[in-house]
Amino acid sequence: MPRRTPQQPTYGRLFTLPGTRAFTAGNLIARLPAGMLSVSAVVMIAGTRGSYALAGAVTATGLAATATTAPWIARLTDRHGQSRTALPATAVAALGSLSLLLCVHYGAPDWTLFAAYTATATTPNTGGMSRARWAHLLADDPEALHMANSFEQAADELCFMLGPALAAFLCGTFFPEAGTLVGAVLLVTGILIFTAQRATEPPPSPTPKGSSPLRAPGIPPLIAGFIATGAVFGAMEVATLAYADAAGHRTAGGAVLALQAAGSCAAGLLYGRLKPAGSPQHRLRWCLLAMSTLMSLPLLAASTLDSLPALATALLPAGMATAPTMITAMTLVQHRTPEGRLNEGMSLAVTGLLLGIACGSAAAGWTTDHASPTAAFWLPVAAATSALLVGVQGRTTP
């Protein structure tokens, strides 16, 4: 396989490498449910059981289970290859989503919702597997790899932009379980396409040379930062959905959230076109400062203007710092992860992110039920400030 892109890297030239278009298409299909399933679960459970606290707790439990399971699956992926691990893991996750759908539809006890959603913890880290392929193909071209990482983050944001809107549309237009059903089908379809592209798959490492990424210098502070950043996402999602519901526009919640992802997607693509300057750690601190500042805009819109259109407008610039933050942090993970453990290292980063989303989602659900949706917008501000403090105290070398 070619390992360099010709001339100055551009997004178009990235996809001149054989096989990159096919694995990217499959990965995008498989990644779209990441933005659908949690929103679908919240809308489905809150709509049928009448409790955002229960909905937030169920999704938080599933995400916490993912945080425990994902590193183990990623370790197997590094040792045995992506194709051999992703297919069975996806099958189990899809069955978990379908089980949740049936439990909600037939009015099963609340504890069954927790059990069913926990099974979705085996969902493969599709974004991490795609980044691992780019790192394998572009190992000797840092600028092209920076652009590929930026594209992947923009793809994440695109999926989180379209996913919530699609989930809210399906659940509100057809039936409450429609979002979960479509998400499960897309996940299986995308993974089948992605894993069929064997030529771009990184070779397995049956005996990795390095120790666990958690023991690598500089990785633990990064994981702590991912947890805090995840709390921003989880709290903002539940707070926005609850705010839209309280305003009498439940089906518009996903579209409002899509504006945050749209801002992040645009910022990520622009960031990828810029030539990296300075150390990644230094760039990360500036990104965290911007994120902690911009996250106050949705709070001001909800508390001062008390308007859903104002909140939607505020979410667009609020999302603009999240993609550069994630791109830079993922670059640091790639730099610091021991050889032969790249899938595991990036999975740990995503695990931290999911753990933070779980905590933020549960906290926002509790705040919404016991205070108000507006009060829940304080949580993303607090989480972003925590991420900044972790980043400022982090290690200074890349």
mmCIF file of N, CA, C and O in Angstrom, residues 310-375:
data_model
loop_
_atom_site.group_PDB
_atom_site.id
_atom_site.type_symbol
_atom_site.label_atom_id
_atom_site.label_comp_id
_atom_site.label_asym_id
_atom_site.label_seq_id
_atom_site.Cartn_x
_atom_site.Cartn_y
_atom_site.Cartn_z
ATOM 1 N N ALA A 310 -33.020 31.137 20.029
ATOM 2 C CA ALA A 310 -31.800 31.737 20.567
ATOM 3 C C ALA A 310 -30.823 30.656 21.013
ATOM 4 O O ALA A 310 -29.605 30.771 20.811
ATOM 5 N N LEU A 311 -31.351 29.601 21.631
ATOM 6 C CA LEU A 311 -30.498 28.490 22.042
ATOM 7 C C LEU A 311 -29.867 27.832 20.816
ATOM 8 O O LEU A 311 -28.661 27.513 20.825
ATOM 9 N N ALA A 312 -30.652 27.615 19.779
ATOM 10 C CA ALA A 312 -30.122 27.001 18.558
ATOM 11 C C ALA A 312 -29.002 27.854 17.969
ATOM 12 O O ALA A 312 -27.966 27.334 17.528
ATOM 13 N N THR A 313 -29.183 29.158 17.969
ATOM 14 C CA THR A 313 -28.156 30.062 17.443
ATOM 15 C C THR A 313 -26.887 30.003 18.286
ATOM 16 O O THR A 313 -25.769 30.030 17.754
ATOM 17 N N ALA A 314 -27.036 29.906 19.596
ATOM 18 C CA ALA A 314 -25.877 29.868 20.494
ATOM 19 C C ALA A 314 -25.106 28.561 20.376
ATOM 20 O O ALA A 314 -23.884 28.535 20.577
ATOM 21 N N LEU A 315 -25.789 27.462 20.056
ATOM 22 C CA LEU A 315 -25.119 26.167 19.963
ATOM 23 C C LEU A 315 -24.166 26.097 18.774
ATOM 24 O O LEU A 315 -23.194 25.334 18.800
ATOM 25 N N LEU A 316 -24.419 26.890 17.734
ATOM 26 C CA LEU A 316 -23.544 26.855 16.554
ATOM 27 C C LEU A 316 -22.121 27.319 16.890
ATOM 28 O O LEU A 316 -21.162 26.570 16.659
ATOM 29 N N PRO A 317 -21.914 28.496 17.480
ATOM 30 C CA PRO A 317 -20.537 28.864 17.852
ATOM 31 C C PRO A 317 -20.007 28.052 19.029
ATOM 32 O O PRO A 317 -18.788 27.851 19.132
ATOM 33 N N ALA A 318 -20.897 27.572 19.891
ATOM 34 C CA ALA A 318 -20.433 26.778 21.035
ATOM 35 C C ALA A 318 -19.745 25.504 20.579
ATOM 36 O O ALA A 318 -18.822 25.011 21.247
ATOM 37 N N GLY A 319 -20.189 24.957 19.438
ATOM 38 C CA GLY A 319 -19.585 23.724 18.960
ATOM 39 C C GLY A 319 -18.292 23.919 18.208
ATOM 40 O O GLY A 319 -17.588 22.945 17.921
ATOM 41 N N MET A 320 -17.909 25.159 17.920
ATOM 42 C CA MET A 320 -16.780 25.397 17.036
ATOM 43 C C MET A 320 -15.425 25.072 17.671
ATOM 44 O O MET A 320 -14.441 24.894 16.947
ATOM 45 N N ALA A 321 -15.366 24.995 18.997
ATOM 46 C CA ALA A 321 -14.092 24.675 19.646
ATOM 47 C C ALA A 321 -13.943 23.192 19.937
ATOM 48 O O ALA A 321 -12.844 22.749 20.283
ATOM 49 N N THR A 322 -15.010 22.418 19.805
ATOM 50 C CA THR A 322 -14.926 21.020 20.217
ATOM 51 C C THR A 322 -14.117 20.173 19.241
ATOM 52 O O THR A 322 -13.312 19.336 19.655
ATOM 53 N N ALA A 323 -14.288 20.375 17.927
ATOM 54 C CA ALA A 323 -13.536 19.565 16.961
ATOM 55 C C ALA A 323 -12.037 19.819 17.035
ATOM 56 O O ALA A 323 -11.254 18.865 17.111
ATOM 57 N N PRO A 324 -11.555 21.084 17.032
ATOM 58 C CA PRO A 324 -10.117 21.287 17.202
ATOM 59 C C PRO A 324 -9.575 20.687 18.494
ATOM 60 O O PRO A 324 -8.448 20.175 18.515
ATOM 61 N N THR A 325 -10.369 20.743 19.553
ATOM 62 C CA THR A 325 -9.931 20.139 20.820
ATOM 63 C C THR A 325 -9.747 18.641 20.670
ATOM 64 O O THR A 325 -8.727 18.069 21.080
ATOM 65 N N MET A 326 -10.733 17.976 20.073
ATOM 66 C CA MET A 326 -10.668 16.531 19.917
ATOM 67 C C MET A 326 -9.560 16.121 18.947
ATOM 68 O O MET A 326 -8.859 15.126 19.174
ATOM 69 N N ILE A 327 -9.379 16.870 17.851
ATOM 70 C CA ILE A 327 -8.328 16.546 16.878
ATOM 71 C C ILE A 327 -6.956 16.604 17.538
ATOM 72 O O ILE A 327 -6.126 15.694 17.391
ATOM 73 N N THR A 328 -6.701 17.668 18.279
ATOM 74 C CA THR A 328 -5.397 17.847 18.911
ATOM 75 C C THR A 328 -5.166 16.803 19.990
ATOM 76 O O THR A 328 -4.064 16.252 20.119
ATOM 77 N N ALA A 329 -6.211 16.515 20.772
ATOM 78 C CA ALA A 329 -6.065 15.509 21.826
ATOM 79 C C ALA A 329 -5.816 14.126 21.239
ATOM 80 O O ALA A 329 -4.994 13.356 21.749
ATOM 81 N N MET A 330 -6.511 13.781 20.142
ATOM 82 C CA MET A 330 -6.285 12.492 19.493
ATOM 83 C C MET A 330 -4.884 12.398 18.897
ATOM 84 O O MET A 330 -4.269 11.326 18.904
ATOM 85 N N THR A 331 -4.371 13.513 18.402
ATOM 86 C CA THR A 331 -2.993 13.520 17.904
ATOM 87 C C THR A 331 -2.019 13.203 19.026
ATOM 88 O O THR A 331 -1.064 12.439 18.846
ATOM 89 N N LEU A 332 -2.242 13.766 20.201
ATOM 90 C CA LEU A 332 -1.391 13.471 21.352
ATOM 91 C C LEU A 332 -1.486 12.005 21.754
ATOM 92 O O LEU A 332 -0.486 11.383 22.130
ATOM 93 N N VAL A 333 -2.691 11.438 21.662
ATOM 94 C CA VAL A 333 -2.848 10.011 21.973
ATOM 95 C C VAL A 333 -2.027 9.167 21.012
ATOM 96 O O VAL A 333 -1.340 8.215 21.413
ATOM 97 N N GLN A 334 -2.076 9.497 19.728
ATOM 98 C CA GLN A 334 -1.288 8.751 18.739
ATOM 99 C C GLN A 334 0.204 8.872 19.008
ATOM 100 O O GLN A 334 0.956 7.912 18.850
ATOM 101 N N HIS A 335 0.667 10.046 19.428
ATOM 102 C CA HIS A 335 2.083 10.252 19.712
ATOM 103 C C HIS A 335 2.537 9.443 20.926
ATOM 104 O O HIS A 335 3.670 8.939 20.954
ATOM 105 N N ARG A 336 1.686 9.333 21.924
ATOM 106 C CA ARG A 336 2.102 8.780 23.206
ATOM 107 C C ARG A 336 1.772 7.305 23.386
ATOM 108 O O ARG A 336 2.233 6.685 24.341
ATOM 109 N N THR A 337 0.977 6.731 22.495
ATOM 110 C CA THR A 337 0.598 5.323 22.629
ATOM 111 C C THR A 337 1.756 4.420 22.199
ATOM 112 O O THR A 337 2.347 4.634 21.147
ATOM 113 N N PRO A 338 2.090 3.386 22.985
ATOM 114 C CA PRO A 338 3.170 2.469 22.608
ATOM 115 C C PRO A 338 2.881 1.759 21.288
ATOM 116 O O PRO A 338 1.721 1.562 20.907
ATOM 117 N N GLU A 339 3.919 1.371 20.588
ATOM 118 C CA GLU A 339 3.788 0.696 19.299
ATOM 119 C C GLU A 339 3.002 -0.604 19.436
ATOM 120 O O GLU A 339 3.184 -1.368 20.383
ATOM 121 N N GLY A 340 2.128 -0.843 18.467
ATOM 122 C CA GLY A 340 1.339 -2.072 18.459
ATOM 123 C C GLY A 340 0.088 -2.010 19.308
ATOM 124 O O GLY A 340 -0.641 -2.999 19.417
ATOM 125 N N ARG A 341 -0.203 -0.854 19.911
ATOM 126 C CA ARG A 341 -1.378 -0.724 20.775
ATOM 127 C C ARG A 341 -2.224 0.498 20.411
ATOM 128 O O ARG A 341 -2.904 1.070 21.258
ATOM 129 N N LEU A 342 -2.188 0.880 19.125
ATOM 130 C CA LEU A 342 -2.857 2.107 18.729
ATOM 131 C C LEU A 342 -4.372 2.020 18.894
ATOM 132 O O LEU A 342 -5.011 2.960 19.378
ATOM 133 N N ASN A 343 -4.982 0.893 18.492
ATOM 134 C CA ASN A 343 -6.426 0.744 18.679
ATOM 135 C C ASN A 343 -6.798 0.843 20.148
ATOM 136 O O ASN A 343 -7.792 1.471 20.509
ATOM 137 N N GLU A 344 -5.986 0.222 21.001
ATOM 138 C CA GLU A 344 -6.270 0.261 22.439
ATOM 139 C C GLU A 344 -6.125 1.673 22.984
ATOM 140 O O GLU A 344 -6.949 2.130 23.784
ATOM 141 N N GLY A 345 -5.072 2.384 22.540
ATOM 142 C CA GLY A 345 -4.873 3.746 23.023
ATOM 143 C C GLY A 345 -6.013 4.665 22.639
ATOM 144 O O GLY A 345 -6.530 5.422 23.471
ATOM 145 N N MET A 346 -6.454 4.602 21.384
ATOM 146 C CA MET A 346 -7.554 5.461 20.955
ATOM 147 C C MET A 346 -8.877 5.015 21.571
ATOM 148 O O MET A 346 -9.755 5.830 21.834
ATOM 149 N N SER A 347 -9.003 3.707 21.818
ATOM 150 C CA SER A 347 -10.211 3.232 22.474
ATOM 151 C C SER A 347 -10.292 3.740 23.909
ATOM 152 O O SER A 347 -11.376 4.071 24.399
ATOM 153 N N LEU A 348 -9.149 3.821 24.586
ATOM 154 C CA LEU A 348 -9.139 4.378 25.933
ATOM 155 C C LEU A 348 -9.580 5.841 25.914
ATOM 156 O O LEU A 348 -10.290 6.304 26.822
ATOM 157 N N ALA A 349 -9.153 6.578 24.873
ATOM 158 C CA ALA A 349 -9.576 7.966 24.746
ATOM 159 C C ALA A 349 -11.091 8.048 24.567
ATOM 160 O O ALA A 349 -11.773 8.846 25.225
ATOM 161 N N VAL A 350 -11.620 7.216 23.677
ATOM 162 C CA VAL A 350 -13.067 7.202 23.453
ATOM 163 C C VAL A 350 -13.798 6.700 24.697
ATOM 164 O O VAL A 350 -14.887 7.171 25.025
ATOM 165 N N THR A 351 -13.184 5.760 25.413
ATOM 166 C CA THR A 351 -13.775 5.271 26.654
ATOM 167 C C THR A 351 -13.917 6.404 27.658
ATOM 168 O O THR A 351 -14.960 6.552 28.307
ATOM 169 N N GLY A 352 -12.857 7.209 27.796
ATOM 170 C CA GLY A 352 -12.945 8.369 28.672
ATOM 171 C C GLY A 352 -14.039 9.319 28.235
ATOM 172 O O GLY A 352 -14.800 9.851 29.056
ATOM 173 N N LEU A 353 -14.138 9.526 26.927
ATOM 174 C CA LEU A 353 -15.175 10.401 26.389
ATOM 175 C C LEU A 353 -16.567 9.860 26.717
ATOM 176 O O LEU A 353 -17.450 10.604 27.168
ATOM 177 N N LEU A 354 -16.765 8.555 26.522
ATOM 178 C CA LEU A 354 -18.070 7.950 26.796
ATOM 179 C C LEU A 354 -18.398 7.966 28.284
ATOM 180 O O LEU A 354 -19.557 8.152 28.670
ATOM 181 N N LEU A 355 -17.393 7.750 29.112
ATOM 182 C CA LEU A 355 -17.618 7.821 30.552
ATOM 183 C C LEU A 355 -18.067 9.223 30.946
ATOM 184 O O LEU A 355 -18.989 9.398 31.753
ATOM 185 N N GLY A 356 -17.428 10.231 30.349
ATOM 186 C CA GLY A 356 -17.849 11.596 30.621
ATOM 187 C C GLY A 356 -19.252 11.873 30.110
ATOM 188 O O GLY A 356 -20.045 12.544 30.784
ATOM 189 N N ILE A 357 -19.574 11.362 28.915
ATOM 190 C CA ILE A 357 -20.930 11.534 28.386
ATOM 191 C C ILE A 357 -21.952 10.898 29.317
ATOM 192 O O ILE A 357 -23.020 11.469 29.579
ATOM 193 N N ALA A 358 -21.619 9.721 29.847
ATOM 194 C CA ALA A 358 -22.527 9.038 30.770
ATOM 195 C C ALA A 358 -22.766 9.882 32.017
ATOM 196 O O ALA A 358 -23.909 10.061 32.458
ATOM 197 N N CYS A 359 -21.696 10.404 32.590
ATOM 198 C CA CYS A 359 -21.828 11.227 33.797
ATOM 199 C C CYS A 359 -22.602 12.514 33.498
ATOM 200 O O CYS A 359 -23.485 12.915 34.271
ATOM 201 N N GLY A 360 -22.266 13.153 32.378
ATOM 202 C CA GLY A 360 -22.963 14.379 32.024
ATOM 203 C C GLY A 360 -24.430 14.151 31.729
ATOM 204 O O GLY A 360 -25.292 14.942 32.124
ATOM 205 N N SER A 361 -24.731 13.035 31.053
ATOM 206 C CA SER A 361 -26.120 12.711 30.734
ATOM 207 C C SER A 361 -26.938 12.457 32.000
ATOM 208 O O SER A 361 -28.049 12.982 32.147
ATOM 209 N N ALA A 362 -26.385 11.660 32.910
ATOM 210 C CA ALA A 362 -27.098 11.358 34.154
ATOM 211 C C ALA A 362 -27.280 12.613 35.002
ATOM 212 O O ALA A 362 -28.357 12.853 35.570
ATOM 213 N N ALA A 363 -26.226 13.434 35.099
ATOM 214 C CA ALA A 363 -26.319 14.650 35.912
ATOM 215 C C ALA A 363 -27.330 15.629 35.327
ATOM 216 O O ALA A 363 -28.108 16.255 36.066
ATOM 217 N N ALA A 364 -27.343 15.757 33.994
ATOM 218 C CA ALA A 364 -28.293 16.663 33.365
ATOM 219 C C ALA A 364 -29.727 16.153 33.504
ATOM 220 O O ALA A 364 -30.657 16.942 33.688
ATOM 221 N N GLY A 365 -29.919 14.825 33.423
ATOM 222 C CA GLY A 365 -31.253 14.265 33.626
ATOM 223 C C GLY A 365 -31.769 14.532 35.026
ATOM 224 O O GLY A 365 -32.931 14.911 35.219
ATOM 225 N N TRP A 366 -30.897 14.346 36.027
ATOM 226 C CA TRP A 366 -31.294 14.603 37.418
ATOM 227 C C TRP A 366 -31.592 16.081 37.615
ATOM 228 O O TRP A 366 -32.583 16.451 38.241
ATOM 229 N N THR A 367 -30.740 16.953 37.068
ATOM 230 C CA THR A 367 -30.946 18.396 37.231
ATOM 231 C C THR A 367 -32.228 18.848 36.553
ATOM 232 O O THR A 367 -32.961 19.694 37.075
ATOM 233 N N THR A 368 -32.513 18.271 35.385
ATOM 234 C CA THR A 368 -33.733 18.630 34.673
ATOM 235 C C THR A 368 -34.976 18.259 35.473
ATOM 236 O O THR A 368 -35.918 19.057 35.592
ATOM 237 N N ASP A 369 -34.985 17.053 36.055
ATOM 238 C CA ASP A 369 -36.158 16.603 36.807
ATOM 239 C C ASP A 369 -36.310 17.322 38.143
ATOM 240 O O ASP A 369 -37.431 17.566 38.607
ATOM 241 N N HIS A 370 -35.200 17.662 38.797
ATOM 242 C CA HIS A 370 -35.265 18.246 40.139
ATOM 243 C C HIS A 370 -35.139 19.766 40.152
ATOM 244 O O HIS A 370 -35.429 20.394 41.178
ATOM 245 N N ALA A 371 -34.687 20.358 39.057
ATOM 246 C CA ALA A 371 -34.584 21.813 38.980
ATOM 247 C C ALA A 371 -35.294 22.279 37.712
ATOM 248 O O ALA A 371 -36.497 22.517 37.722
ATOM 249 N N SER A 372 -34.556 22.390 36.616
ATOM 250 C CA SER A 372 -35.155 22.808 35.352
ATOM 251 C C SER A 372 -34.177 22.531 34.220
ATOM 252 O O SER A 372 -32.968 22.385 34.462
ATOM 253 N N PRO A 373 -34.660 22.439 32.979
ATOM 254 C CA PRO A 373 -33.731 22.277 31.852
ATOM 255 C C PRO A 373 -32.725 23.423 31.758
ATOM 256 O O PRO A 373 -31.565 23.212 31.395
ATOM 257 N N THR A 374 -33.152 24.634 32.111
ATOM 258 C CA THR A 374 -32.230 25.770 32.052
ATOM 259 C C THR A 374 -31.072 25.593 33.016
ATOM 260 O O THR A 374 -29.915 25.883 32.684
ATOM 261 N N ALA A 375 -31.370 25.101 34.221
ATOM 262 C CA ALA A 375 -30.303 24.880 35.205
ATOM 263 C C ALA A 375 -29.291 23.858 34.718
ATOM 264 O O ALA A 375 -28.106 23.922 35.071
#
